[in-house]
Short mmCIF file of C-alpha atoms in Angstrom, two decimals:
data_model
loop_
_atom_site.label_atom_id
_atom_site.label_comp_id
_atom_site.label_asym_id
_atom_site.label_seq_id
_atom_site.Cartn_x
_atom_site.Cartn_y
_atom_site.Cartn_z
CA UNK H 976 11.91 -24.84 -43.11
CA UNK H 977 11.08 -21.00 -42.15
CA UNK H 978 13.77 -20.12 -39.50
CA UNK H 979 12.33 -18.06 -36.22
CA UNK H 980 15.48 -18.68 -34.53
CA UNK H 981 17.34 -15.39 -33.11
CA UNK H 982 20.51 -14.64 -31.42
CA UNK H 983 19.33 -13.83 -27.73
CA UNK H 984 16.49 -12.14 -26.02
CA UNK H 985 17.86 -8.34 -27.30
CA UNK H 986 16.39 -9.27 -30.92
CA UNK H 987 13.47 -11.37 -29.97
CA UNK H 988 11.98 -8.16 -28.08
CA UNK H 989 13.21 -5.89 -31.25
CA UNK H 990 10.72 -3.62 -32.06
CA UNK H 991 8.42 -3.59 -28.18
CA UNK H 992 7.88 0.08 -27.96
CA UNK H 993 6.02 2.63 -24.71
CA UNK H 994 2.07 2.09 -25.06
CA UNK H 995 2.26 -1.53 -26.40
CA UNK H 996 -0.14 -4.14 -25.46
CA UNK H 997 1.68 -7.44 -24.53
CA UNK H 998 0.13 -10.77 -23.49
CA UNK H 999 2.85 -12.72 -21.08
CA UNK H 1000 2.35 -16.38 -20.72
CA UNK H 1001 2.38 -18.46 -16.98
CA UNK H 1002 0.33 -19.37 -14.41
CA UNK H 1003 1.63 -17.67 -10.95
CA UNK H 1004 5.12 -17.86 -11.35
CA UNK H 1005 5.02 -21.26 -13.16
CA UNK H 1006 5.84 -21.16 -16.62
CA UNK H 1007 6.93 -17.23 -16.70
CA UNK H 1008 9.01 -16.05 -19.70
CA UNK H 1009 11.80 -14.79 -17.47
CA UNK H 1010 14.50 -13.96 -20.10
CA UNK H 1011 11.52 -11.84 -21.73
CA UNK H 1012 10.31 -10.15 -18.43
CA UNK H 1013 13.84 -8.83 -17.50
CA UNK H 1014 14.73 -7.54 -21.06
CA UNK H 1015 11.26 -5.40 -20.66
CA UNK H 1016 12.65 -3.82 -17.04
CA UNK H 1017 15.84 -3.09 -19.11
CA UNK H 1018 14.47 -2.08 -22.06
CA UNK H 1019 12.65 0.35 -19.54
CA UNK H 1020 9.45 0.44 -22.11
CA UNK H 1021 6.60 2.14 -20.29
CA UNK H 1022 2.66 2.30 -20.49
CA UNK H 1023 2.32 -1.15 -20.78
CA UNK H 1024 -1.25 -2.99 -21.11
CA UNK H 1025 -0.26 -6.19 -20.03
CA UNK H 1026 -2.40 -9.48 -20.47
CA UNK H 1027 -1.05 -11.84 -18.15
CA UNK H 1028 -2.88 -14.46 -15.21
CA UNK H 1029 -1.63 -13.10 -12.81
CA UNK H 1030 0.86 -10.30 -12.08
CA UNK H 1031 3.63 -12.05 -10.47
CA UNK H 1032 5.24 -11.78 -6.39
CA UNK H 1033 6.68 -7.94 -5.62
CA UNK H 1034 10.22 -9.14 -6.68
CA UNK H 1035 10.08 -11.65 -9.54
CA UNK H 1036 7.95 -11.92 -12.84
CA UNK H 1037 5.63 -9.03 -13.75
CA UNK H 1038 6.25 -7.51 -10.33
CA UNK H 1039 9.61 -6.44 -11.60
CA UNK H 1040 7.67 -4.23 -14.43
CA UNK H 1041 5.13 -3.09 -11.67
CA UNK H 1042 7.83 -1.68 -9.16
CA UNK H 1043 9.19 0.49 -12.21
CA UNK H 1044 5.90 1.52 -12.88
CA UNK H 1045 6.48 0.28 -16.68
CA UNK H 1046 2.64 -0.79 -16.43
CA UNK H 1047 -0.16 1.00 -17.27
CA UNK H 1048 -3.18 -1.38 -17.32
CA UNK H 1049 -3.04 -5.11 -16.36
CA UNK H 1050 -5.93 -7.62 -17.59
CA UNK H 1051 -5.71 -10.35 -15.40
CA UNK H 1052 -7.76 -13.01 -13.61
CA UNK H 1053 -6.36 -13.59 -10.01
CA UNK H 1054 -3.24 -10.32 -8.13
CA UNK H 1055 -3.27 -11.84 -4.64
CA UNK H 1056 0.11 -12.36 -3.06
CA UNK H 1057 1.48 -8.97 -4.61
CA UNK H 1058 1.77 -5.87 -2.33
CA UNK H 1059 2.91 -3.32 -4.86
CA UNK H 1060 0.48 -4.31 -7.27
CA UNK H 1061 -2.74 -4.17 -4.30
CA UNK H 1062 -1.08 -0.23 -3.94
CA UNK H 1063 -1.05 1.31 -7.08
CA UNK H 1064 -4.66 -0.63 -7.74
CA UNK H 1065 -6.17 1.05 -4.56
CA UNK H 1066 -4.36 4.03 -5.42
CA UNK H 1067 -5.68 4.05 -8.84
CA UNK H 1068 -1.89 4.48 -10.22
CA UNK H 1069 -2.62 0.95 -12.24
CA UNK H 1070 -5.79 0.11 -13.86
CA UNK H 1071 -6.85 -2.89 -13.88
CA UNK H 1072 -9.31 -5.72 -15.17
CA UNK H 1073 -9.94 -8.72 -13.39
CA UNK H 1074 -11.54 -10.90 -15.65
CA UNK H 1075 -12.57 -15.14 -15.40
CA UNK H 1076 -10.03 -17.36 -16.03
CA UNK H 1077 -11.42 -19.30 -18.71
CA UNK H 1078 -12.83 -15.85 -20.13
CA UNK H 1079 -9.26 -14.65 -20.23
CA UNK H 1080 -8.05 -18.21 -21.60
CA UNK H 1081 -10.54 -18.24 -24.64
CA UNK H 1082 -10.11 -14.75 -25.08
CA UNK H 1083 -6.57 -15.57 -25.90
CA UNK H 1084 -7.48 -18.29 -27.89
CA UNK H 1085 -9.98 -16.27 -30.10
CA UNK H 1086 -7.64 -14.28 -31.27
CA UNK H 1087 -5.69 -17.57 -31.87
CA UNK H 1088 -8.24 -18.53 -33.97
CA UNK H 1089 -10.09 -16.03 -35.87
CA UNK H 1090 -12.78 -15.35 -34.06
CA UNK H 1091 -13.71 -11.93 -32.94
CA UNK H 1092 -16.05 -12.89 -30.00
CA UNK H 1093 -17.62 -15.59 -28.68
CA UNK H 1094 -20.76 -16.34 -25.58
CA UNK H 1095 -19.28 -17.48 -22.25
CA UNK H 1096 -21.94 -18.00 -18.83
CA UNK H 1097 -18.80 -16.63 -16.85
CA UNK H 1098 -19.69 -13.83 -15.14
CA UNK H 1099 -23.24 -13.65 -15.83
CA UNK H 1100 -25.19 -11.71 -13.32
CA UNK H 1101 -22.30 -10.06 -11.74
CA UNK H 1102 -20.25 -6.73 -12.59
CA UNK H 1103 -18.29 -8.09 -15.23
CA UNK H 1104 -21.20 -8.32 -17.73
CA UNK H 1105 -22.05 -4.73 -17.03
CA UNK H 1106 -22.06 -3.11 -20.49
CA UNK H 1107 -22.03 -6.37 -22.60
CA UNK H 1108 -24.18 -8.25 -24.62
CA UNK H 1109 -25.99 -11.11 -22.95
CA UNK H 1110 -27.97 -13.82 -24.68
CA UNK H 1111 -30.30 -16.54 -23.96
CA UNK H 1112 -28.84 -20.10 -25.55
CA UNK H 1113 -31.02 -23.29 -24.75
CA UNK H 1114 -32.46 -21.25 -21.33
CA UNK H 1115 -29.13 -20.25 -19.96
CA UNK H 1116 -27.98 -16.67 -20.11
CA UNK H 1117 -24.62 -15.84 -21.93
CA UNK H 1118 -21.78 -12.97 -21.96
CA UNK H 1119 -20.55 -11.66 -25.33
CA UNK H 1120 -16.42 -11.62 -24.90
CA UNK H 1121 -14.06 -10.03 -26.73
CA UNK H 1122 -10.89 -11.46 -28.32
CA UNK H 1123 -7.85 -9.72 -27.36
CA UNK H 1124 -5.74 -7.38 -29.76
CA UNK H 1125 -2.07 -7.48 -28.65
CA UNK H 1126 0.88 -6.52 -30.07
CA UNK H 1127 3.24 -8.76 -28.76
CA UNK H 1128 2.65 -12.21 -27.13
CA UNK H 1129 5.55 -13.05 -25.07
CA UNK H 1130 5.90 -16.95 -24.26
CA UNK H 1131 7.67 -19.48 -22.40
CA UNK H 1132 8.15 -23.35 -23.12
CA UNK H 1133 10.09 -26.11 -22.29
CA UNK H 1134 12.26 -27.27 -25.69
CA UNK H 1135 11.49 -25.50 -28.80
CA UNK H 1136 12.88 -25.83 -32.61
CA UNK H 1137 14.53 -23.50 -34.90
CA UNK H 1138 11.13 -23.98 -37.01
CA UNK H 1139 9.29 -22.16 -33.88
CA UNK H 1140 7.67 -26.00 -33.00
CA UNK H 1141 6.94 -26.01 -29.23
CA UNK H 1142 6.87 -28.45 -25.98
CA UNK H 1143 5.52 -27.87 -22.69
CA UNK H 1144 6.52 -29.15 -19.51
CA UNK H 1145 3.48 -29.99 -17.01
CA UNK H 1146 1.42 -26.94 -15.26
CA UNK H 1147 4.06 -24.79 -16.91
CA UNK H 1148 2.18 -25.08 -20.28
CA UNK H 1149 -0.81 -23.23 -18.65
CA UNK H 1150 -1.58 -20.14 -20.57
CA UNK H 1151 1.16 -20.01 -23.24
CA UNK H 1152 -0.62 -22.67 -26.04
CA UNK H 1153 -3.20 -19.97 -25.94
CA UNK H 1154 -1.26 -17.03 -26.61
CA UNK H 1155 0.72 -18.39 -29.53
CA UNK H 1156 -0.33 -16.42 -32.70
CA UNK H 1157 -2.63 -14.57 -30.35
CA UNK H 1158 -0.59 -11.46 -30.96
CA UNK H 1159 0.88 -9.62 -33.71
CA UNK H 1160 4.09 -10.59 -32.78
CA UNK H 1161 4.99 -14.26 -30.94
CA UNK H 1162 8.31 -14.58 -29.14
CA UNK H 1163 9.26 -17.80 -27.68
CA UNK H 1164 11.91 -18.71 -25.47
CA UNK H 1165 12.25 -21.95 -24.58
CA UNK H 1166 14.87 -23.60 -21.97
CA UNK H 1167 16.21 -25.89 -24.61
CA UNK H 1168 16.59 -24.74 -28.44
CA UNK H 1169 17.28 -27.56 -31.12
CA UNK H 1170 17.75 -28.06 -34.70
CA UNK H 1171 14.60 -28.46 -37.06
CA UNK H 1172 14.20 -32.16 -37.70
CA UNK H 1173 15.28 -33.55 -34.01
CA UNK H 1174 12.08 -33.05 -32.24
CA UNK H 1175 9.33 -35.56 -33.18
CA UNK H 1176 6.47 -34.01 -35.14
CA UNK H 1177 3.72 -35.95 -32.71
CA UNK H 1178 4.65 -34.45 -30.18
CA UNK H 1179 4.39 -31.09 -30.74
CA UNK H 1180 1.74 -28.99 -28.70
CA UNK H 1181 2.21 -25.73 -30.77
CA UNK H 1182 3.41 -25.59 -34.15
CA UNK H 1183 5.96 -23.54 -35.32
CA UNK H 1184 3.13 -21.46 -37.57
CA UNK H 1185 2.53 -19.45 -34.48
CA UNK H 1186 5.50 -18.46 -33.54
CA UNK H 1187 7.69 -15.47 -35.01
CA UNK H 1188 11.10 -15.79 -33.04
CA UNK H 1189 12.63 -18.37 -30.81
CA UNK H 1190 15.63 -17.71 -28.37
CA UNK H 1191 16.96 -20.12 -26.10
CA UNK H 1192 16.44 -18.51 -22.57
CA UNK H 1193 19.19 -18.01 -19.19
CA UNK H 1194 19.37 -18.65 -15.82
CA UNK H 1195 16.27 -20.31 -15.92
CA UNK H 1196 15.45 -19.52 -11.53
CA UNK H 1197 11.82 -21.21 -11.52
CA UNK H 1198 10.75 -19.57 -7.95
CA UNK H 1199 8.08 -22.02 -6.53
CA UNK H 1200 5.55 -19.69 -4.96
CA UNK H 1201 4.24 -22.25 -2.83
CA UNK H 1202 6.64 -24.51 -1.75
CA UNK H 1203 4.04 -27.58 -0.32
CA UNK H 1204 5.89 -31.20 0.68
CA UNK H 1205 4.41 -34.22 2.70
CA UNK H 1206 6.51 -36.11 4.90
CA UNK H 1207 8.18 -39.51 4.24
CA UNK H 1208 6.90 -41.27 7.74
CA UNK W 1026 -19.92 -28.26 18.46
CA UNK W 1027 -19.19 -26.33 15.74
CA UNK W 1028 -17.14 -28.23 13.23
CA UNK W 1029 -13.44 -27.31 12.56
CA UNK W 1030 -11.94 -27.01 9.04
CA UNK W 1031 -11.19 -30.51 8.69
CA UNK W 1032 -14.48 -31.19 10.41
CA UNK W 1033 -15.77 -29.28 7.05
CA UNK W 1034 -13.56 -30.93 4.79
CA UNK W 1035 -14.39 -34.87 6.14
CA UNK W 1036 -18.22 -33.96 5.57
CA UNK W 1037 -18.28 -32.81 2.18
CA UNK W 1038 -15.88 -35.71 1.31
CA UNK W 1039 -18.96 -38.15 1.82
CA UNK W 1040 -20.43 -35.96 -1.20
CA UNK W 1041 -18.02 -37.66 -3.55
CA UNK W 1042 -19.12 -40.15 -5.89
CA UNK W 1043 -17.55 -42.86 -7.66
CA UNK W 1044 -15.98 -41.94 -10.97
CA UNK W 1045 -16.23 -38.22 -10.68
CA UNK W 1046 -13.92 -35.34 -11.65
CA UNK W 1047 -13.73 -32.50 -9.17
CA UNK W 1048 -12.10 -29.36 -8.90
CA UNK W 1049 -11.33 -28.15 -5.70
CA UNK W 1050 -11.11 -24.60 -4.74
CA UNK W 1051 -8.76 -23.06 -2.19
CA UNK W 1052 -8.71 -23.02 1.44
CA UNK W 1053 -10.99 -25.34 3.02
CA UNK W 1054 -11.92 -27.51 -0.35
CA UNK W 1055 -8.09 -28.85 -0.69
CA UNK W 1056 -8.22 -30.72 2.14
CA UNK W 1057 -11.25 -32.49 1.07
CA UNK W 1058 -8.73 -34.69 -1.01
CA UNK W 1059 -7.58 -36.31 2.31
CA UNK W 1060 -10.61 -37.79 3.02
CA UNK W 1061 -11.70 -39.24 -0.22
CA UNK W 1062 -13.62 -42.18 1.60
CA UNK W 1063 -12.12 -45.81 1.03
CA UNK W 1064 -13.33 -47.67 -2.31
CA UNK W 1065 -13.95 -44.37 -3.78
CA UNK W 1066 -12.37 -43.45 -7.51
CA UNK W 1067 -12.11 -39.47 -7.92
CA UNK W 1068 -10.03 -37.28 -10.06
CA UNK W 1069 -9.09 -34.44 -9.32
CA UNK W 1070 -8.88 -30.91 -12.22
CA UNK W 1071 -6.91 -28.31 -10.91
CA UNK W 1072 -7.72 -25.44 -13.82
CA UNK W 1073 -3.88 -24.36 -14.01
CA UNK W 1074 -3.84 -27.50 -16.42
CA UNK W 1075 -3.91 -30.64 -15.08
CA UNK W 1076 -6.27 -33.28 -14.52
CA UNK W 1077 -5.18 -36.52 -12.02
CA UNK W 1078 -3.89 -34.27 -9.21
CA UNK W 1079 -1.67 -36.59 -6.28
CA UNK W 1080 -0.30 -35.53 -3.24
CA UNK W 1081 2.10 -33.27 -2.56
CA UNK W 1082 5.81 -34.07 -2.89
CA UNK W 1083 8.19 -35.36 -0.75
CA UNK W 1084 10.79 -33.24 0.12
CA UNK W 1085 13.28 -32.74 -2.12
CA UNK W 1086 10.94 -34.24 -5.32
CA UNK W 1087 9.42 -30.69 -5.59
CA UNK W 1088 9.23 -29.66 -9.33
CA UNK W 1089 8.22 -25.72 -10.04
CA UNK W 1090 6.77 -26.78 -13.20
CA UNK W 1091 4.58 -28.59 -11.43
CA UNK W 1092 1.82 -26.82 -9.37
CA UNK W 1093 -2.09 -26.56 -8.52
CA UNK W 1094 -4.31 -22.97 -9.15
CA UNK W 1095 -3.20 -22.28 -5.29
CA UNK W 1096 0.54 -22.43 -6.82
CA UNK W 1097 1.41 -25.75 -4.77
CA UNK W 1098 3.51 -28.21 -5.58
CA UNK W 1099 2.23 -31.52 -6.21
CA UNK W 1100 2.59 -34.70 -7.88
CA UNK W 1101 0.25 -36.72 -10.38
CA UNK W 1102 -1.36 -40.07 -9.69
CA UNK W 1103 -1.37 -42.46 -12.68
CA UNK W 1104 -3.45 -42.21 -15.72
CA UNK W 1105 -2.80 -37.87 -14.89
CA UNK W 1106 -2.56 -35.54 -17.75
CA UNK W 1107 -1.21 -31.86 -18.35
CA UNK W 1108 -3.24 -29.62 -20.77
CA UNK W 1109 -3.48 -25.38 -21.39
CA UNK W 1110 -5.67 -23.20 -20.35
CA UNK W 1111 -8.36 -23.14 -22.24
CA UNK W 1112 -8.82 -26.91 -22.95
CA UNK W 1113 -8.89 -26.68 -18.61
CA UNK W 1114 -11.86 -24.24 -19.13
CA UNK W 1115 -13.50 -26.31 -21.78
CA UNK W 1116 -13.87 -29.16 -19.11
CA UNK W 1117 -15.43 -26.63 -16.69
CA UNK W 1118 -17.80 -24.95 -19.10
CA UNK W 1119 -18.22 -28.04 -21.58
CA UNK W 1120 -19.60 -29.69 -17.81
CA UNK W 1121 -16.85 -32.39 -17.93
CA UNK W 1122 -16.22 -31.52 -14.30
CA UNK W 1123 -19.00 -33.44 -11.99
CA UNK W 1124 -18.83 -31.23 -8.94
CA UNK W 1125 -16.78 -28.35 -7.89
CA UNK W 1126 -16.06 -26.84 -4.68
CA UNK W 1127 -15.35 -23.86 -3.57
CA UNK W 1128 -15.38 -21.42 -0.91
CA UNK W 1129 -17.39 -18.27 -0.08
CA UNK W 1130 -17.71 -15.06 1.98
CA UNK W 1131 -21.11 -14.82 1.50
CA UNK W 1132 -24.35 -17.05 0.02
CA UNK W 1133 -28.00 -16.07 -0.47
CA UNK W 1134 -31.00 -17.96 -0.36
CA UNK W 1135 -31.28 -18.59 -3.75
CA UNK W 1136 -28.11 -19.63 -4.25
CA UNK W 1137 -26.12 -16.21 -5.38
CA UNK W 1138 -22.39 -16.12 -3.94
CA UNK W 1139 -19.38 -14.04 -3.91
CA UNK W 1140 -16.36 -14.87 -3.33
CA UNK W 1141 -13.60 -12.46 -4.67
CA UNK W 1142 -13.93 -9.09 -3.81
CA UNK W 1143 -14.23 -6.95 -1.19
CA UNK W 1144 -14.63 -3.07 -2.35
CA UNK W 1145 -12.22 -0.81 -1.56
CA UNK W 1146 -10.24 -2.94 0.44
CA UNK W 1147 -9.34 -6.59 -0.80
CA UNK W 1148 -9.16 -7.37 -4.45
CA UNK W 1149 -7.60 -10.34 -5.07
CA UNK W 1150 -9.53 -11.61 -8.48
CA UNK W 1151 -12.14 -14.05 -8.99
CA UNK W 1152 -9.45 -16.42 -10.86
CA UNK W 1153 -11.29 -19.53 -12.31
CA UNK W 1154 -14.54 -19.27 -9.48
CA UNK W 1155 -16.52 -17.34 -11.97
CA UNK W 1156 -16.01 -20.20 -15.12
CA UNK W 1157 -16.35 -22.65 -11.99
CA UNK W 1158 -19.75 -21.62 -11.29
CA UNK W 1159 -21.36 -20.44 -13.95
CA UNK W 1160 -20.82 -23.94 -15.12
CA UNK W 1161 -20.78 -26.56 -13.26
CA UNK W 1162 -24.01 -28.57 -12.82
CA UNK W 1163 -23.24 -29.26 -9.28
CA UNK W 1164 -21.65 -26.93 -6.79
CA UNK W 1165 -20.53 -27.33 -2.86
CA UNK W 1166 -20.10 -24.36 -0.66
CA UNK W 1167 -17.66 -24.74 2.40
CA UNK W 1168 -17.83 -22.21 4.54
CA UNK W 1169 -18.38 -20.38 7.72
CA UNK W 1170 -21.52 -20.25 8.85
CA UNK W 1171 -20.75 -16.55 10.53
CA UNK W 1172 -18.02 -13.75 10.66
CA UNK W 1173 -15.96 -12.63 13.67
CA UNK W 1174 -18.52 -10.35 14.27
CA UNK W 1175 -21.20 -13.28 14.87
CA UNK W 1176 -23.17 -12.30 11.99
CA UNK W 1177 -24.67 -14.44 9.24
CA UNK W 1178 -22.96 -15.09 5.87
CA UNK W 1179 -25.81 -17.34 4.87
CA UNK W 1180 -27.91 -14.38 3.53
CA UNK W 1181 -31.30 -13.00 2.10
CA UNK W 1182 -29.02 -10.95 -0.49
CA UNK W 1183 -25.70 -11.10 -0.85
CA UNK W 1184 -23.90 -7.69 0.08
CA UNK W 1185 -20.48 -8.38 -1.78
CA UNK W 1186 -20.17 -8.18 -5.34
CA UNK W 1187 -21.35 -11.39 -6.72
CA UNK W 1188 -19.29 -14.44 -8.08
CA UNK W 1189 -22.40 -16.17 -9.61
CA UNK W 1190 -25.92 -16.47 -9.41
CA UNK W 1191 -28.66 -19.03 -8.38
CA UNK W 1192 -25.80 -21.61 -8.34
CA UNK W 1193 -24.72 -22.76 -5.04
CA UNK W 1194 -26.43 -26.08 -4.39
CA UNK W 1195 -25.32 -27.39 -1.27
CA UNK W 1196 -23.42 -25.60 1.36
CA UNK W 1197 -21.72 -27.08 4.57
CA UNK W 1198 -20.74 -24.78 7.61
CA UNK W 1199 -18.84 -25.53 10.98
CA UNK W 1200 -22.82 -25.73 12.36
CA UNK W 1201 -24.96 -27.17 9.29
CA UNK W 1202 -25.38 -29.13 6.14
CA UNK W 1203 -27.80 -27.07 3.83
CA UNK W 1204 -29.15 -27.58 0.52
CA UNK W 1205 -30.25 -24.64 -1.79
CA UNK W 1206 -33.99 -25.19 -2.75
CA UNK W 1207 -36.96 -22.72 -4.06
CA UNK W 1208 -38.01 -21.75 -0.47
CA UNK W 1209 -34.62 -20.90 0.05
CA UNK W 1210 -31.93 -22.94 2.73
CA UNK W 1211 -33.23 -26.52 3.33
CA UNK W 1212 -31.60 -27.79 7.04
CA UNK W 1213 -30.33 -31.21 6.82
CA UNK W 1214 -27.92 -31.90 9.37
CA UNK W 1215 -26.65 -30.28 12.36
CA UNK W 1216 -23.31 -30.46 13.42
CA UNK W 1217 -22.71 -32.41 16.31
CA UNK W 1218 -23.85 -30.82 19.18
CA UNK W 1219 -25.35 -28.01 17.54
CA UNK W 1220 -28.76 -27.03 17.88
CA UNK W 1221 -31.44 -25.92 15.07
CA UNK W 1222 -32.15 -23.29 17.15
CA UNK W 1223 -28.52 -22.11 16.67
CA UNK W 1224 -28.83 -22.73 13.20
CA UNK W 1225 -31.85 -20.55 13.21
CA UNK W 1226 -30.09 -17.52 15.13
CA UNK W 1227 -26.63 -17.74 12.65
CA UNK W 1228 -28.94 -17.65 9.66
CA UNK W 1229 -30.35 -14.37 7.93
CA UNK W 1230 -31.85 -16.04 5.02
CA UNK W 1231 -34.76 -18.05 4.66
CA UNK W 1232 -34.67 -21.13 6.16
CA UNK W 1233 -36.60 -24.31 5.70
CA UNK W 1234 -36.64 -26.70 8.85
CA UNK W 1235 -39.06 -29.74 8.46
CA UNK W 1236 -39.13 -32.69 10.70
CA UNK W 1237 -36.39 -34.07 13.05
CA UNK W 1238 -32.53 -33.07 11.74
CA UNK W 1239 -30.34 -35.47 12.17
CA UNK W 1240 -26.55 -35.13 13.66
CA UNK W 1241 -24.15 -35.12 10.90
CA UNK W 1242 -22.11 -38.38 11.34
CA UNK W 1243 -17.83 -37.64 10.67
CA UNK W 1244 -15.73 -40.21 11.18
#
């Protein structure tokens, strides 16, 4: 067994430098890496291009790099419900992509996989294929995407092994599968860390293969963004 | 009279089908699951990863890792599942998904819309609407018929930056039910109490009106 296990979240971001390109798993605020996001405000690293969904609330997840200006470009799909983030874009402080979901899903997974690009219909027709290839498949016209190039894929899961194996929790899962191995550099942290052997090898979503270090995360808060409830009568 | 939200919501409900999976958009399009009508089997794909969507919680039974794309809380119903992101993508582009629906600031009369930006002043993202689609063989529009201004979002050209085009196949308003066809927007109902001629004078695009149209019926 390869050991990916580290001491805390201080060594699993070892070696994230000014200028890096980092991809930062969750969906909203659901399934964040939050141990990971607050070593980067400490860390203080700046220039940032960071692939992420979305770009988290003013005060919690990637807001918290976008308030000390540690960002320099976001790729994301979907940056409603963020003040600070809607001022620096309309300022032109922040750059920014907005690209489809699923583009920015398989995009992820591409680089998962080994392949450098791939033909999506997303976005056909509108400004996001400006400058691209499009092709004709079966009568239906296609976009040529890109997969990523990161330097860092930071991730968060539910229980992880020392081997790097890990397991999702529902929606929290989201888009950190897809970044695994997507990066030079994967860094999991995961709310519960166990010894190789105790998890059960079926039912493991990503194997350990794609992961580089493993940390067992803090003070896990888990803001619900929308807090939605139905009444017992 | 014009149709409220959940006016909206109740009519495109009758558009569901036995046995289909739907994906629901914000706004307007989640309420739709309220009014599934009765002997009707639907699941619903919300594209943050999970397919089998309930209600939401009761109080208390709120779990953050458990959400929809409009970051609610939910629940799941039996036989639900949990997957990433791109598998949820590969159900909306491999046309898994039967019908989507989705909302929209503006539609044209061959079915172009857009939906997620406004230059220079709102920029929120087009999140999973462009995948959604680009994609899926059967698309809903619920929408407003006009803006505060009075004027027509039902369009010979869409103004906006586009989501999609020539994909919008039906579209249903607080004053009409339209389908999307080759001469443009076909009338088929009227809200109730609404006239075509009101129909006529809220719509910019071309519109098809043939025969006597019927009064939607909402229960």
């Amino acid at each position: 067994m390869i050991n990916k296990k580290v001491t805390d979240v201080r060594a699993a971001l070892h070696g994230v430098s000014d200028g890096m390109t980092l991809m930062v798993g969750g969906f909203g605020l659901c399934g964040i890496p939050e141990n990971g996001i607050l070593e980067l405000v400490r860390l203080g690293v700046k220039n940032l291009t960071c692939i992420s969904n979305n770009a988290g609330v003013d005060d919690f997840g990637l807001g918290l790099l976008l308030q000390k200006k540690q960002i320099k470009k976001m790729i994301a799909s979907y940056v409603g419900e963020n003040a600070e983030f809607e001022r620096q874009m309309l300022s032109g402080e922040l750059e920014v992509e907005l690209i489809p979901q699923g583009t920015l899903a398989e995009r992820c997974r591409s680089a998962q996989s080994g392949f450098p690009a791939f033909f999506t219909p997303a976005g056909y027709g509108t400004e996001v294929a400006e400058g691209k290839e499009v092709r004709e498949f079966n009568g239906k016209m296609y976009v040529m995407e890109m997969a990523f190039s990161a330097d860092f894929a930071i991730v968060k899961a539910w229980k992880g092994d020392e081997a790097g194996n890990l397991i999702f929790k529902g929606t929290a899962r989201n888009f950190n599968p897809c970044m695994c191995g997507a990066a030079k550099i994967t860094i999991a942290e995961v709310e519960e860390l166990v010894p190789a052997g105790t998890l059960d090898p079926n039912q493991i979503h990503i194997p350990g293969i794609f992961v580089q270090r493993i940390f067992q995360g803090e003070h896990y808060e888990k803001r619900i963004e929308q807090r939605t409830v139905r009444s017992r009568t | 009279m014009a149709l409220d939200k959940i006016g909206i919501a109740k009519r495109i409900a009758k558009e569901l089908k036995d046995g289909y999976f739907v994906n629901l958009g914000i706004g307007i399009p989640t309420l739709v699951a309220n009014y599934i009508p009765e002997g009707i089997d639907v699941d619903i794909q919300s594209e943050n990863g999970v397919l089998g969507m309930g209600p939401f919680p009761y109080e208390g039974e709120e779990d953050a890792d458990i959400i929809n794309a409009g970051k609610q809380t939910i629940t799941t119903l039996p036989g639900a599942s949990f997957f990433d992101s791109a598998m949820s993508f590969s159900m909306i582009r491999g046309k898994h998904v039967d019908l989507t629906i989705l909302g929209a600031m503006e539609v044209s009369d061959q079915g172009d819309i857009a939906n997620w930006k406004i230059p220079g002043k709102m920029v929120k993202g087009m999140g999973g609407a462009m995948d959604l689609v680009a994609s899926a063989e059967n698309i809903i529009v619920a929408m407003m018929h006009v803006n505060k201004a009075g004027e027509s979002k039902l369009l010979k050209q869409c103004t906006l930056p586009l989501t999609g085009v020539k994909c919008v196949k039906k579209i249903v308003t607080e004053l009409a039910v339209l389908d999307v066809t080759d001469r443009g927007f076909k009338l088929l109902e009227r809200a109730p109490g609404v006239s075509v001629q009101e129909i006529i004078d809220a719509t910019e695009g071309a519109l098809v009106v043939e025969g006597e149209i019927p009064e939607m019926v909402i229960d």
